[in-house]
CSV table of C-alpha atoms and ligand atoms in Angstrom, one decimal:
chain,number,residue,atom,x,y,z
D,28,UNK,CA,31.1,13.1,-25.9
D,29,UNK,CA,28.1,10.9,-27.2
D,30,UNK,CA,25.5,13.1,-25.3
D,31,UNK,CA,22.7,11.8,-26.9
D,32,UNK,CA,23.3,8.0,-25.3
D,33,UNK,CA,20.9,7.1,-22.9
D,34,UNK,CA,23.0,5.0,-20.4
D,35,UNK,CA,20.2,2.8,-18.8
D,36,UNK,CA,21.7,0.2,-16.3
D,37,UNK,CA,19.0,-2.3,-16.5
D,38,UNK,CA,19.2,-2.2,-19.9
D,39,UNK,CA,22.7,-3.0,-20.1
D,40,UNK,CA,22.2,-5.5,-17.6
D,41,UNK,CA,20.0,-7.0,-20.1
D,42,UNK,CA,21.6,-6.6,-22.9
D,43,UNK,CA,24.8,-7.9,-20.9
D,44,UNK,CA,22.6,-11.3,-19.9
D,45,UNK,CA,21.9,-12.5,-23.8
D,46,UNK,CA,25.9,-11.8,-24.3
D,47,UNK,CA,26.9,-14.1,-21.1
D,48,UNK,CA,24.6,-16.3,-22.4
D,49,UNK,CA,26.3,-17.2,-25.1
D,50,UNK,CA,30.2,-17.3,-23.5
D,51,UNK,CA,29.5,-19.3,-20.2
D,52,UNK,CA,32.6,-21.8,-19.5
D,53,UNK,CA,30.2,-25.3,-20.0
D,54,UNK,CA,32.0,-27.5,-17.7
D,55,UNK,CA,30.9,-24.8,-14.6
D,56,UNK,CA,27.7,-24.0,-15.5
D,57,UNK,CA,26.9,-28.4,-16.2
D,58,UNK,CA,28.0,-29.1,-12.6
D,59,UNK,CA,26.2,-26.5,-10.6
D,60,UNK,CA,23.3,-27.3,-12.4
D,61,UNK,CA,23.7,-31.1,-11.8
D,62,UNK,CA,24.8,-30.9,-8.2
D,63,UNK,CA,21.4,-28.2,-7.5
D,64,UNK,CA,19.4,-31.2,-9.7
D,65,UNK,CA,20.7,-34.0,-7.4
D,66,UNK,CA,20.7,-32.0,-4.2
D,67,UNK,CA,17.1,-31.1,-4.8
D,68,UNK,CA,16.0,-34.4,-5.4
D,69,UNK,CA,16.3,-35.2,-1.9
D,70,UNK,CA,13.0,-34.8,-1.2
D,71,UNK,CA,12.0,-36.4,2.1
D,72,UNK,CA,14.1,-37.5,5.1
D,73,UNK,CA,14.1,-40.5,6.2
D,74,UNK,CA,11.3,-40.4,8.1
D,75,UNK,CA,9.3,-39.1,5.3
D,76,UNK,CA,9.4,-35.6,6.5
D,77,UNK,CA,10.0,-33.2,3.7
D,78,UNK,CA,13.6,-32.3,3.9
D,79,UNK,CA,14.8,-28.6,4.2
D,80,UNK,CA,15.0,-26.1,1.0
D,81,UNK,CA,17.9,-25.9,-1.0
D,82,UNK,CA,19.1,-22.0,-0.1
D,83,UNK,CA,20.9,-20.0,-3.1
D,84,UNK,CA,22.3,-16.8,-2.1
D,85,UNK,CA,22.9,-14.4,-5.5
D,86,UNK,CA,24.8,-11.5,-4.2
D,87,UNK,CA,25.0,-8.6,-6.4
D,88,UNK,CA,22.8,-10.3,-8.7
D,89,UNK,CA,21.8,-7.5,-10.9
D,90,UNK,CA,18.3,-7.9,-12.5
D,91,UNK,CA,18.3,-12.2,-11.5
D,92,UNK,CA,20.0,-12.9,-14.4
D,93,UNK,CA,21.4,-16.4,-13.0
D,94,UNK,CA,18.0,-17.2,-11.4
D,95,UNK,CA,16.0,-17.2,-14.9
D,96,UNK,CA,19.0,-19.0,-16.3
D,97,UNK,CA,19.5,-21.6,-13.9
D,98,UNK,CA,15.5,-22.1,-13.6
D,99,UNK,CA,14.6,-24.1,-17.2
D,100,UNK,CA,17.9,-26.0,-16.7
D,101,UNK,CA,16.7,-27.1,-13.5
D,102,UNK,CA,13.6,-28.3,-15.1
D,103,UNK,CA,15.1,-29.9,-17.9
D,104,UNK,CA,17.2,-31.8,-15.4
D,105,UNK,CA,14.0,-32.7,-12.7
D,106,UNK,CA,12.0,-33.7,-15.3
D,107,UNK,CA,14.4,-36.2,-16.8
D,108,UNK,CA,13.9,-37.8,-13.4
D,109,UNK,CA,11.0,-40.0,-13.4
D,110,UNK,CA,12.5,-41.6,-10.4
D,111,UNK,CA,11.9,-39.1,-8.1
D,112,UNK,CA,8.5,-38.2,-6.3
D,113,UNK,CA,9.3,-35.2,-4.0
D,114,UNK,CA,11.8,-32.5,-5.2
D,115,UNK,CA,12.9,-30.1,-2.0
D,116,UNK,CA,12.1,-26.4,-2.4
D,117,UNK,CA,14.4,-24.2,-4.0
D,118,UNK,CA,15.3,-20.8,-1.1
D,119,UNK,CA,17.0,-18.2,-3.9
D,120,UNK,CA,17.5,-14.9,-2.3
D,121,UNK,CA,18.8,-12.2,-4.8
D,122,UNK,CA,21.1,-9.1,-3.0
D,123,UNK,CA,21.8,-6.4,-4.6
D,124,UNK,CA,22.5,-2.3,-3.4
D,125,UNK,CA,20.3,-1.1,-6.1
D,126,UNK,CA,16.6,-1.5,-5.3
D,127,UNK,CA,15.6,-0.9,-8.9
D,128,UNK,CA,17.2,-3.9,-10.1
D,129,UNK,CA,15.9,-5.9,-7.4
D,130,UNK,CA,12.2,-5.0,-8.6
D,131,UNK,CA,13.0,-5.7,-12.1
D,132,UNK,CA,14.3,-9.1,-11.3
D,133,UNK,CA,11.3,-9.6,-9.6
D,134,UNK,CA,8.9,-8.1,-11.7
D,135,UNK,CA,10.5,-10.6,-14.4
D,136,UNK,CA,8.5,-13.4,-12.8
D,137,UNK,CA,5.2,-13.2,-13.9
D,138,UNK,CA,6.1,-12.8,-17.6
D,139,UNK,CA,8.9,-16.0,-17.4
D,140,UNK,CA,6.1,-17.9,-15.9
D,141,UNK,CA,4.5,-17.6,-19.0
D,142,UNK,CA,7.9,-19.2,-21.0
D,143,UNK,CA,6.9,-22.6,-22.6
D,144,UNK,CA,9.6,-24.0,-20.1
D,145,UNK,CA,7.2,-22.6,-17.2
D,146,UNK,CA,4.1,-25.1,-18.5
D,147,UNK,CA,2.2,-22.6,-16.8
D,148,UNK,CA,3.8,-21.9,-13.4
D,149,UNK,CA,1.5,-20.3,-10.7
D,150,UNK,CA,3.1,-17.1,-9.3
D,151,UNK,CA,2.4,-15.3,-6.4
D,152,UNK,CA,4.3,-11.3,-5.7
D,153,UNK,CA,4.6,-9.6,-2.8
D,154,UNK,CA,6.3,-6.4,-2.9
D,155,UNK,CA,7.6,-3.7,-0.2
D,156,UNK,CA,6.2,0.2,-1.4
D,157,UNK,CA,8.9,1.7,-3.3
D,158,UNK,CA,11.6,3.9,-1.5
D,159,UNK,CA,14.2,5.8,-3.2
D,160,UNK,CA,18.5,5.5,-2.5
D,161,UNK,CA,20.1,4.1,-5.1
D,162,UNK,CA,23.0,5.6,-6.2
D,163,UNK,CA,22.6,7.2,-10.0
D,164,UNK,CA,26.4,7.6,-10.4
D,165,UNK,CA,27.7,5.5,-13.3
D,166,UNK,CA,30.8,4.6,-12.0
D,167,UNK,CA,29.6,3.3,-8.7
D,168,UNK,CA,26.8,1.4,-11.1
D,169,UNK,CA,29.1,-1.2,-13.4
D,170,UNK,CA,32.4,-0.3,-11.8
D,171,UNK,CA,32.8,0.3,-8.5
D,172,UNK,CA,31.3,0.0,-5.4
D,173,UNK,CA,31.4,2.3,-2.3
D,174,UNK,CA,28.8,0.8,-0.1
D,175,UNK,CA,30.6,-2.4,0.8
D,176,UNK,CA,32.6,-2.4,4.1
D,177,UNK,CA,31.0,0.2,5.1
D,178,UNK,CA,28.3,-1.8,7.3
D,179,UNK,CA,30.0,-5.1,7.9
D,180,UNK,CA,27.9,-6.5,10.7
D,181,UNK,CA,24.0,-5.9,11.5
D,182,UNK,CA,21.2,-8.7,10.8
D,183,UNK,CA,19.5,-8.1,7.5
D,184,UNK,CA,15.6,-7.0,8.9
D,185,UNK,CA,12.5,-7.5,6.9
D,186,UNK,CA,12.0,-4.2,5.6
D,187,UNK,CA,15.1,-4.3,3.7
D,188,UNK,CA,13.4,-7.6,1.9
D,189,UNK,CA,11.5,-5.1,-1.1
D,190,UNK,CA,10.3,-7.9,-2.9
D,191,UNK,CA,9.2,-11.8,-3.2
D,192,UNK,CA,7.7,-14.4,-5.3
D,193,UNK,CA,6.7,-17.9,-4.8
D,194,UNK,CA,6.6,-19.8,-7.8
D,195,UNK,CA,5.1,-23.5,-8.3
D,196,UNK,CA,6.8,-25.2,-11.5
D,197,UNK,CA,4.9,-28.4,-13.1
D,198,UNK,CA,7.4,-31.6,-12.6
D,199,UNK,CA,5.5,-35.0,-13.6
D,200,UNK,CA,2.8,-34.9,-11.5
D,201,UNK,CA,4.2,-32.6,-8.4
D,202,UNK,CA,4.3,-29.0,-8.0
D,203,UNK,CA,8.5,-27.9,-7.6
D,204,UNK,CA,8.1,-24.6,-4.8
D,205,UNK,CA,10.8,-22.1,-5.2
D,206,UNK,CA,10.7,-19.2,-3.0
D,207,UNK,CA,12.4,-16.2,-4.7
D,208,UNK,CA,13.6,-13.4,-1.9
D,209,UNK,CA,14.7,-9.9,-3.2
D,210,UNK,CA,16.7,-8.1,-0.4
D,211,UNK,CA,18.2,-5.4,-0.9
D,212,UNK,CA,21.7,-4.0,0.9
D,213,UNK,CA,24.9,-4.6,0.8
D,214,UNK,CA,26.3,-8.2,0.2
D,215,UNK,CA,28.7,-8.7,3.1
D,216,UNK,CA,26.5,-7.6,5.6
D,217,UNK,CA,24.1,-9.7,4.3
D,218,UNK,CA,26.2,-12.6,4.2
D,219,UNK,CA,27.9,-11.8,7.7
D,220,UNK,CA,24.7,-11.8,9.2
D,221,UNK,CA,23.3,-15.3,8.0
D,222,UNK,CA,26.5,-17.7,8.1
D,223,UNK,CA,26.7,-21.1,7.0
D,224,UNK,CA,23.1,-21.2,5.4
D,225,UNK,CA,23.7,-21.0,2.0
D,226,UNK,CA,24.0,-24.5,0.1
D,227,UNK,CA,25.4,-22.3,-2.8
D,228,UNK,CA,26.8,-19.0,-3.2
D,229,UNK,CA,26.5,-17.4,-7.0
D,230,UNK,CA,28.4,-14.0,-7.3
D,231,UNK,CA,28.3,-13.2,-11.2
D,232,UNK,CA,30.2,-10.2,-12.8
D,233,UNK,CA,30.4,-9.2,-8.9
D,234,UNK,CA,34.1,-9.5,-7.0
D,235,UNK,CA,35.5,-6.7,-10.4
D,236,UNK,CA,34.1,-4.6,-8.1
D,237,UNK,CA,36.6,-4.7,-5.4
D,238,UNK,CA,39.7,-4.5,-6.9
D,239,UNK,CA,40.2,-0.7,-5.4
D,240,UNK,CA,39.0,0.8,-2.5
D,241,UNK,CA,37.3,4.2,-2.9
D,242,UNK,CA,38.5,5.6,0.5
D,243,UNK,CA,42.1,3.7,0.6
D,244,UNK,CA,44.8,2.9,-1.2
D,245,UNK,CA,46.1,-0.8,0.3
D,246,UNK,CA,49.2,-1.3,-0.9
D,247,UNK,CA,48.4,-4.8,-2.3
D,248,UNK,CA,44.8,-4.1,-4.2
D,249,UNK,CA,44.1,-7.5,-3.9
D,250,UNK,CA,43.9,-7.2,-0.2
D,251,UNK,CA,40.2,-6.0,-0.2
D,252,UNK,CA,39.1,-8.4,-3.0
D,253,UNK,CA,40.4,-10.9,-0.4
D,254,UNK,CA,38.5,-9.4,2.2
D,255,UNK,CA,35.5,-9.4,0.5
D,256,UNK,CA,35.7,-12.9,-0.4
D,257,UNK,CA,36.5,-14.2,2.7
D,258,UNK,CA,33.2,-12.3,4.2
D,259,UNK,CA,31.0,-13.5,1.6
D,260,UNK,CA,32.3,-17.4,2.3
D,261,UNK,CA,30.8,-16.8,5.5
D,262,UNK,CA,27.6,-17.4,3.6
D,263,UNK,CA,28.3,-20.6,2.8
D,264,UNK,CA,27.7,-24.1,4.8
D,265,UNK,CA,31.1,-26.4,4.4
D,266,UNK,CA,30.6,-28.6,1.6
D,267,UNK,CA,28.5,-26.4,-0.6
D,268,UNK,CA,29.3,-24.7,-3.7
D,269,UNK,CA,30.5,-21.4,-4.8
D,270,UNK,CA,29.7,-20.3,-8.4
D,271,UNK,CA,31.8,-16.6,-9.5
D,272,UNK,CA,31.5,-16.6,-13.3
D,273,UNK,CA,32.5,-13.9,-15.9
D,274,UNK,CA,35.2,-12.0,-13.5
D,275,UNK,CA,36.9,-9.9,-16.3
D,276,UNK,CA,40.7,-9.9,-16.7
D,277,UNK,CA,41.5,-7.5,-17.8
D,278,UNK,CA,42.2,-7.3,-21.6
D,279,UNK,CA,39.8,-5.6,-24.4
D,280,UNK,CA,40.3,-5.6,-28.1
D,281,UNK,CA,38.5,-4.0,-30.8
D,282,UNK,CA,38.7,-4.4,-34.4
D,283,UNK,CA,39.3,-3.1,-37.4
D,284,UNK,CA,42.0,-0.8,-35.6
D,285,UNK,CA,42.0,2.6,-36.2
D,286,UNK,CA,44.0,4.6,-38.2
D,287,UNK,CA,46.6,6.6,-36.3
D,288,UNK,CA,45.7,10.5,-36.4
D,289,UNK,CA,46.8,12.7,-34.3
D,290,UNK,CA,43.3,13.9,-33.1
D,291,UNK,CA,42.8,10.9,-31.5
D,292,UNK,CA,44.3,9.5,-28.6
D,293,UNK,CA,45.7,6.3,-29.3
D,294,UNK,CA,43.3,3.1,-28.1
D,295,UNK,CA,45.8,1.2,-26.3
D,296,UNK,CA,46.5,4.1,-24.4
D,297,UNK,CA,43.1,4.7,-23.5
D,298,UNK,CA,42.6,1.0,-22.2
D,299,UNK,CA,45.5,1.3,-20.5
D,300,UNK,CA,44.0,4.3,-18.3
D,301,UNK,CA,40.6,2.5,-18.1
D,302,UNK,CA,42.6,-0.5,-16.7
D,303,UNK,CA,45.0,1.4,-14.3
D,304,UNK,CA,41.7,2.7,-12.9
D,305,UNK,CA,40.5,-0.7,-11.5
D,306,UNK,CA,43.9,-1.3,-9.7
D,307,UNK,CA,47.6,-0.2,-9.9
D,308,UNK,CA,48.3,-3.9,-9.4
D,309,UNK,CA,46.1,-5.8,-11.2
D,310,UNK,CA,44.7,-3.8,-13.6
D,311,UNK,CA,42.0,-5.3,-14.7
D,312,UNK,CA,42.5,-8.8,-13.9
D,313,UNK,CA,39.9,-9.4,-11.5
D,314,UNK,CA,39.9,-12.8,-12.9
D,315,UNK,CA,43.2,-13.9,-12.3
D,316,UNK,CA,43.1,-12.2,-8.5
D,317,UNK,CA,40.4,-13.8,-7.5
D,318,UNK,CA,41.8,-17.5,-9.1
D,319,UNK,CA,44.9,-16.9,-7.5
D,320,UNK,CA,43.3,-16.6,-4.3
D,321,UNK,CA,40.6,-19.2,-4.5
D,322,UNK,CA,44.2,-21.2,-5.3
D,323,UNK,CA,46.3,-20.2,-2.1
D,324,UNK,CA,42.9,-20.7,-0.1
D,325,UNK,CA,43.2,-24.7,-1.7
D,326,UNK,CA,44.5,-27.1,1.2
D,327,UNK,CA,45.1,-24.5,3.4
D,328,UNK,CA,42.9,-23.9,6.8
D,329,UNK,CA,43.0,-20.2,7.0
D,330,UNK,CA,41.2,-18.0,6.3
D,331,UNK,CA,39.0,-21.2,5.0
D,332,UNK,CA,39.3,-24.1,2.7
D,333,UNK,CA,38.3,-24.7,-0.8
D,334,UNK,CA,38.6,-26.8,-3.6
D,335,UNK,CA,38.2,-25.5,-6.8
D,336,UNK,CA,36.6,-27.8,-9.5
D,337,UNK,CA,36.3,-26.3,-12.9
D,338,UNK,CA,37.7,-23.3,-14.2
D,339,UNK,CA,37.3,-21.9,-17.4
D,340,UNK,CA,37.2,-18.9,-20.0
D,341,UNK,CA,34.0,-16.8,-20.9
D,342,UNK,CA,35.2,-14.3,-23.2
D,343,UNK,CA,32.2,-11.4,-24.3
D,344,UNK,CA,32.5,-11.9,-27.9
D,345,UNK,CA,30.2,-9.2,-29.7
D,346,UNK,CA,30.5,-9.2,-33.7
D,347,UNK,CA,28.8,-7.8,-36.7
D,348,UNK,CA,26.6,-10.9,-38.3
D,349,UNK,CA,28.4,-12.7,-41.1
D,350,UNK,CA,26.9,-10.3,-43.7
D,351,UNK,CA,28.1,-7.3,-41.5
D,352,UNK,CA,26.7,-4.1,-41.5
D,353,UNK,CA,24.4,-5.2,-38.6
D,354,UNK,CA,24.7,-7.4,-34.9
D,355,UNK,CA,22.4,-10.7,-34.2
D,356,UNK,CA,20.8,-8.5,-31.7
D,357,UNK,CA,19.8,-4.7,-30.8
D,358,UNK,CA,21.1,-5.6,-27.1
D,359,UNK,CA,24.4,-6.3,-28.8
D,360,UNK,CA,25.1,-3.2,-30.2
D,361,UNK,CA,23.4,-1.7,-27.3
D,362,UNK,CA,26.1,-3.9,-24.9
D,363,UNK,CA,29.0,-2.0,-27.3
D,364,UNK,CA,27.9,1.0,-26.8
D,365,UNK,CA,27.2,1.0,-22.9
D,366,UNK,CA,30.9,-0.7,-23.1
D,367,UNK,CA,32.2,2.4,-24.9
D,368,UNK,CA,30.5,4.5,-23.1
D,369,UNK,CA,32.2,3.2,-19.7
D,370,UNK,CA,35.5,3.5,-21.4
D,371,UNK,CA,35.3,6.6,-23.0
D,372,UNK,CA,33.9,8.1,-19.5
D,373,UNK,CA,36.7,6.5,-17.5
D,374,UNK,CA,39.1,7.8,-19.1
D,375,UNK,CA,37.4,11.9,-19.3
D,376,UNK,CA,37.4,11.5,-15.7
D,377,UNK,CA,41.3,11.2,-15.6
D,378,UNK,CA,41.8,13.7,-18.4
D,379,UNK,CA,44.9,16.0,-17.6
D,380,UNK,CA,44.2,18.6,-20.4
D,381,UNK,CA,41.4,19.6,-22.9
D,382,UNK,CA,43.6,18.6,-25.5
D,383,UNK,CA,43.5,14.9,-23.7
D,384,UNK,CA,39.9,15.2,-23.2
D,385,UNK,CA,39.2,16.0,-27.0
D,386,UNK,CA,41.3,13.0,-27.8
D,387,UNK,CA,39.0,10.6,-25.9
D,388,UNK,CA,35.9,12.3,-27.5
D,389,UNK,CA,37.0,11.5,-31.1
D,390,UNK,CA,37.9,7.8,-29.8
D,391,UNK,CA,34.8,7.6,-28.3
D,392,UNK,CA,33.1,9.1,-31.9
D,393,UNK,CA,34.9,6.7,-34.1
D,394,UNK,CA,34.3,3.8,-31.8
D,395,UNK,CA,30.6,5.0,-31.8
D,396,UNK,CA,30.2,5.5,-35.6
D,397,UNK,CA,31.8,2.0,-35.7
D,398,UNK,CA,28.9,0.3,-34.0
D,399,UNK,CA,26.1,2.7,-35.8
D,400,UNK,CA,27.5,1.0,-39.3
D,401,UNK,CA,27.7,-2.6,-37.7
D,402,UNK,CA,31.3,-3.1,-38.0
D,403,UNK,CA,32.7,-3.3,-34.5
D,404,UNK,CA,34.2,-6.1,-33.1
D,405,UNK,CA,34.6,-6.4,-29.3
D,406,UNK,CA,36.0,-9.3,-27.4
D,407,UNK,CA,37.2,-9.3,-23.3
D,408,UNK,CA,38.5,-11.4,-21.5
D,409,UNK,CA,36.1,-13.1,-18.7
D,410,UNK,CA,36.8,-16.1,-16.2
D,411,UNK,CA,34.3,-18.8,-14.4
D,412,UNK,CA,35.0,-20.7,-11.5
D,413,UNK,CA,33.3,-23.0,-9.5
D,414,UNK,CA,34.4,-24.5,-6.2
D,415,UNK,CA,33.6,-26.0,-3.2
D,416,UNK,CA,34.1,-24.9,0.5
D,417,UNK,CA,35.5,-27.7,2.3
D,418,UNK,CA,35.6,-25.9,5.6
D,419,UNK,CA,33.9,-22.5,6.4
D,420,UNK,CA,35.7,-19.3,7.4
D,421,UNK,CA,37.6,-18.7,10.5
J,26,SAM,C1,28.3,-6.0,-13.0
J,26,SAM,S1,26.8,-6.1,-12.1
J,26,SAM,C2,26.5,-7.9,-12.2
J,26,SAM,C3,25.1,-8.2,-12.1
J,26,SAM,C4,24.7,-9.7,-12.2
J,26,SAM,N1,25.4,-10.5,-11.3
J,26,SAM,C5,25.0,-10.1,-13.6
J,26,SAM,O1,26.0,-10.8,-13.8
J,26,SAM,O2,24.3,-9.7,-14.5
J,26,SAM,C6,27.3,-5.9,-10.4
J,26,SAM,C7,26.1,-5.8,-9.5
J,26,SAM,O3,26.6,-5.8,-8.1
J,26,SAM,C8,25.8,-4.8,-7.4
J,26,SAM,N2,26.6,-4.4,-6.3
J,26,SAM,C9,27.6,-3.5,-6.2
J,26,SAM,N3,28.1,-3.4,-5.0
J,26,SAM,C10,27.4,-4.2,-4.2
J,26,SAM,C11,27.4,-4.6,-2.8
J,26,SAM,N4,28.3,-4.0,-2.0
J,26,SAM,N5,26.5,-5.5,-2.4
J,26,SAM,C12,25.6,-6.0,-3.2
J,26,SAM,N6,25.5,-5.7,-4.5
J,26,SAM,C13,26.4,-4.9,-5.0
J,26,SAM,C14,25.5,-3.7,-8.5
J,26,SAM,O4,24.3,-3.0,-8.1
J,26,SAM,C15,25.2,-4.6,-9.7
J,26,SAM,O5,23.9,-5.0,-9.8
């Protein structure tokens, strides 16, 4: 295979951020950041005390991508607001099972602060000494994930929080608090053990991951992405808002094709197997699963009720620049690669023969050589959603 790639997850995760960026369904990401505006701008009871923090819970938020996104709109938004004296403080608490992208998201702080956006935010870091654990296997990294279910209940304790920041962002003449909590474990337990605090639940790139169970084989694969769901709802106070963006479903294209020869196994194949591997049912179509269950869930009382407001397309679009030969970005062409990379490894893994595993390699090579010359094309298919619980789980 490619041996000389240097798979680096935060990397990709980076890399992965500028290419959401760009592909976000609009409607979505304009409400939540209008509803967070207004909701924030509730800044003192009505007995003048100042009124509670907003509380975002990120789970499986990677290196904070949504938090440093969802911070200058915020500010664009308050400061348009000259009506408004006292902004509440923003709660965000990022959860994630690796503990090295914790630190990086909030390591990321100090150097955002410094963004024009920040007019010169004051930032204060408290961090936990470094302990090892993460897992360093690929698959569990961007494809799967073994930990959840496995601890279900037990209160999330202090030394699992490995980082924190307090920022204090300029807005007119008042100092906006936002209280940024890294903590790091596994989502459901998290959200079992704090129900009904969060005023928003953001789970980006996230419920893909629970398509298959590692240790069964349910005979509907959508039954754990449903139980998942319904434990990570448990997070979230009736009435506030749920935001899952870029849930893949389950279709990849590259361009140009390649010619047929009879070294290499044929692409559709290939992301057929790489599809088959994320759920006999669904393949893929994490998207679509979840949708269809955030539907049934509309109206209905059990397990809980939600309304679903916008819902949308965010297809990864990745293309050589007009004049070819070359990508708008380095992370681009490092997203391809990292992308190739988890196909190409996918499908080795469920290699029957040599001969099968020599046809993935020259894929993989082609596919490679591709992106070296700034001539691939890549597009999947991604969908947002954003909803409201109307009444919390049973
Ligand atoms: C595809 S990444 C998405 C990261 C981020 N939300 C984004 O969109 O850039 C999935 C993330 O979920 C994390 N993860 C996987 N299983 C998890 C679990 N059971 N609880 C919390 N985080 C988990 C992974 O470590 C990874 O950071």
């Amino acid at each position: 295979m490619g041996d000389d790639f240097d798979f680096n997850y935060i990397k990709y995760l980076r890399a992965k951020e500028h290419v959401d960026d760009r592909v976000l369904y609009g409607p979505a990401w304009e409400r939540l950041g209008d509803w967070l505006a207004e909701s924030l701008s509730d800044g003192r009871s009505a007995g003048g005390a100042m009124s509670e923090p907003v509380r975002v819970l990120d789970i499986g938020c990677g290196i904070g991508s949504v938090f440093y996104r969802l911070l200058p709109v915020l500010l664009r938004k308050m400061r348009a607001r000259e009506d408004v004296s006292t902004w509440r403080p923003l709660e965000y608490v990022l959860v994630d099972v690796k503990r090295a992208n914790l630190e990086e998201a909030v390591n990321r702080c100090s150097a955002w602060a410094r963004a024009p956006v920040a007019d010169d935010a004051a930032v204060e870091m408290w961090r936990v000494d470094g302990r090892t654990g993460d897992s360093g296997d690929l698959r569990n990294d961007i494809h799967g994930a073994t930990c959840m279910h496995r601890a279900m209940t037990g209160a999330p304790t202090a030394d699992r929080v490995v980082a924190s920041a307090h920022l204090q962002l300029p807005v007119h003449r008042t100092l906006w608090q936002v209280h940024l909590q890294a903590w790091h474990g596994d989502a459901c337990q998290y959200c079992a053990a704090t129900p009904a605090q969060a005023h928003v639940l953001i789970a980006a790139a996230f419920f893909d991951l629970f398509l298959v169970d590692a240790t069964a084989v349910p005979a509907d694969d959508t039954a754990l992405l449903a139980s998942v769901l319904h434990c990570c709802l448990q997070a979230l106070r009736s009435g506030g808002l749920f935001y899952f963006p870029i849930h893949y479903n389950g279709i990849t294209g590259f361009e140009p094709t390649l010619p047929d020869a009879a070294t290499c196994t044929p692409e559709r194949q290939l992301l057929e197997r790489f599809h088959a591997t994320m759920g006999a049912g669904t393949r893929g179509r994490s998207g679509d699963a979840l949708r269809r269950l955030l539907a049934e869930w509309q109206g209905t009382h059990r397990p809980c009720r939600v309304r679903l407001l916008e819902t949308g397309r965010s297809d990864w679009r990745v293309v050589p620049s007009a004049e070819g030969g070359e990508y708008a970005s380095p992370a681009d062409a490092y997203f391809l690669r990292c992308i190739l990379f988890l196909i190409a490894s996918t499908c080795r893994a469920t290699a029957k023969s040599e001969a099968d595993m020599r046809g993935v390699d020259s894929w993989y090579r082609q596919r490679l050589a591709a992106v070296d010359d700034g001539v691939l094309a890549y597009t999947a298919e991604n969908v947002d959603m954003l909803g409201v619980l109307e009444r919390t789980p049973d």
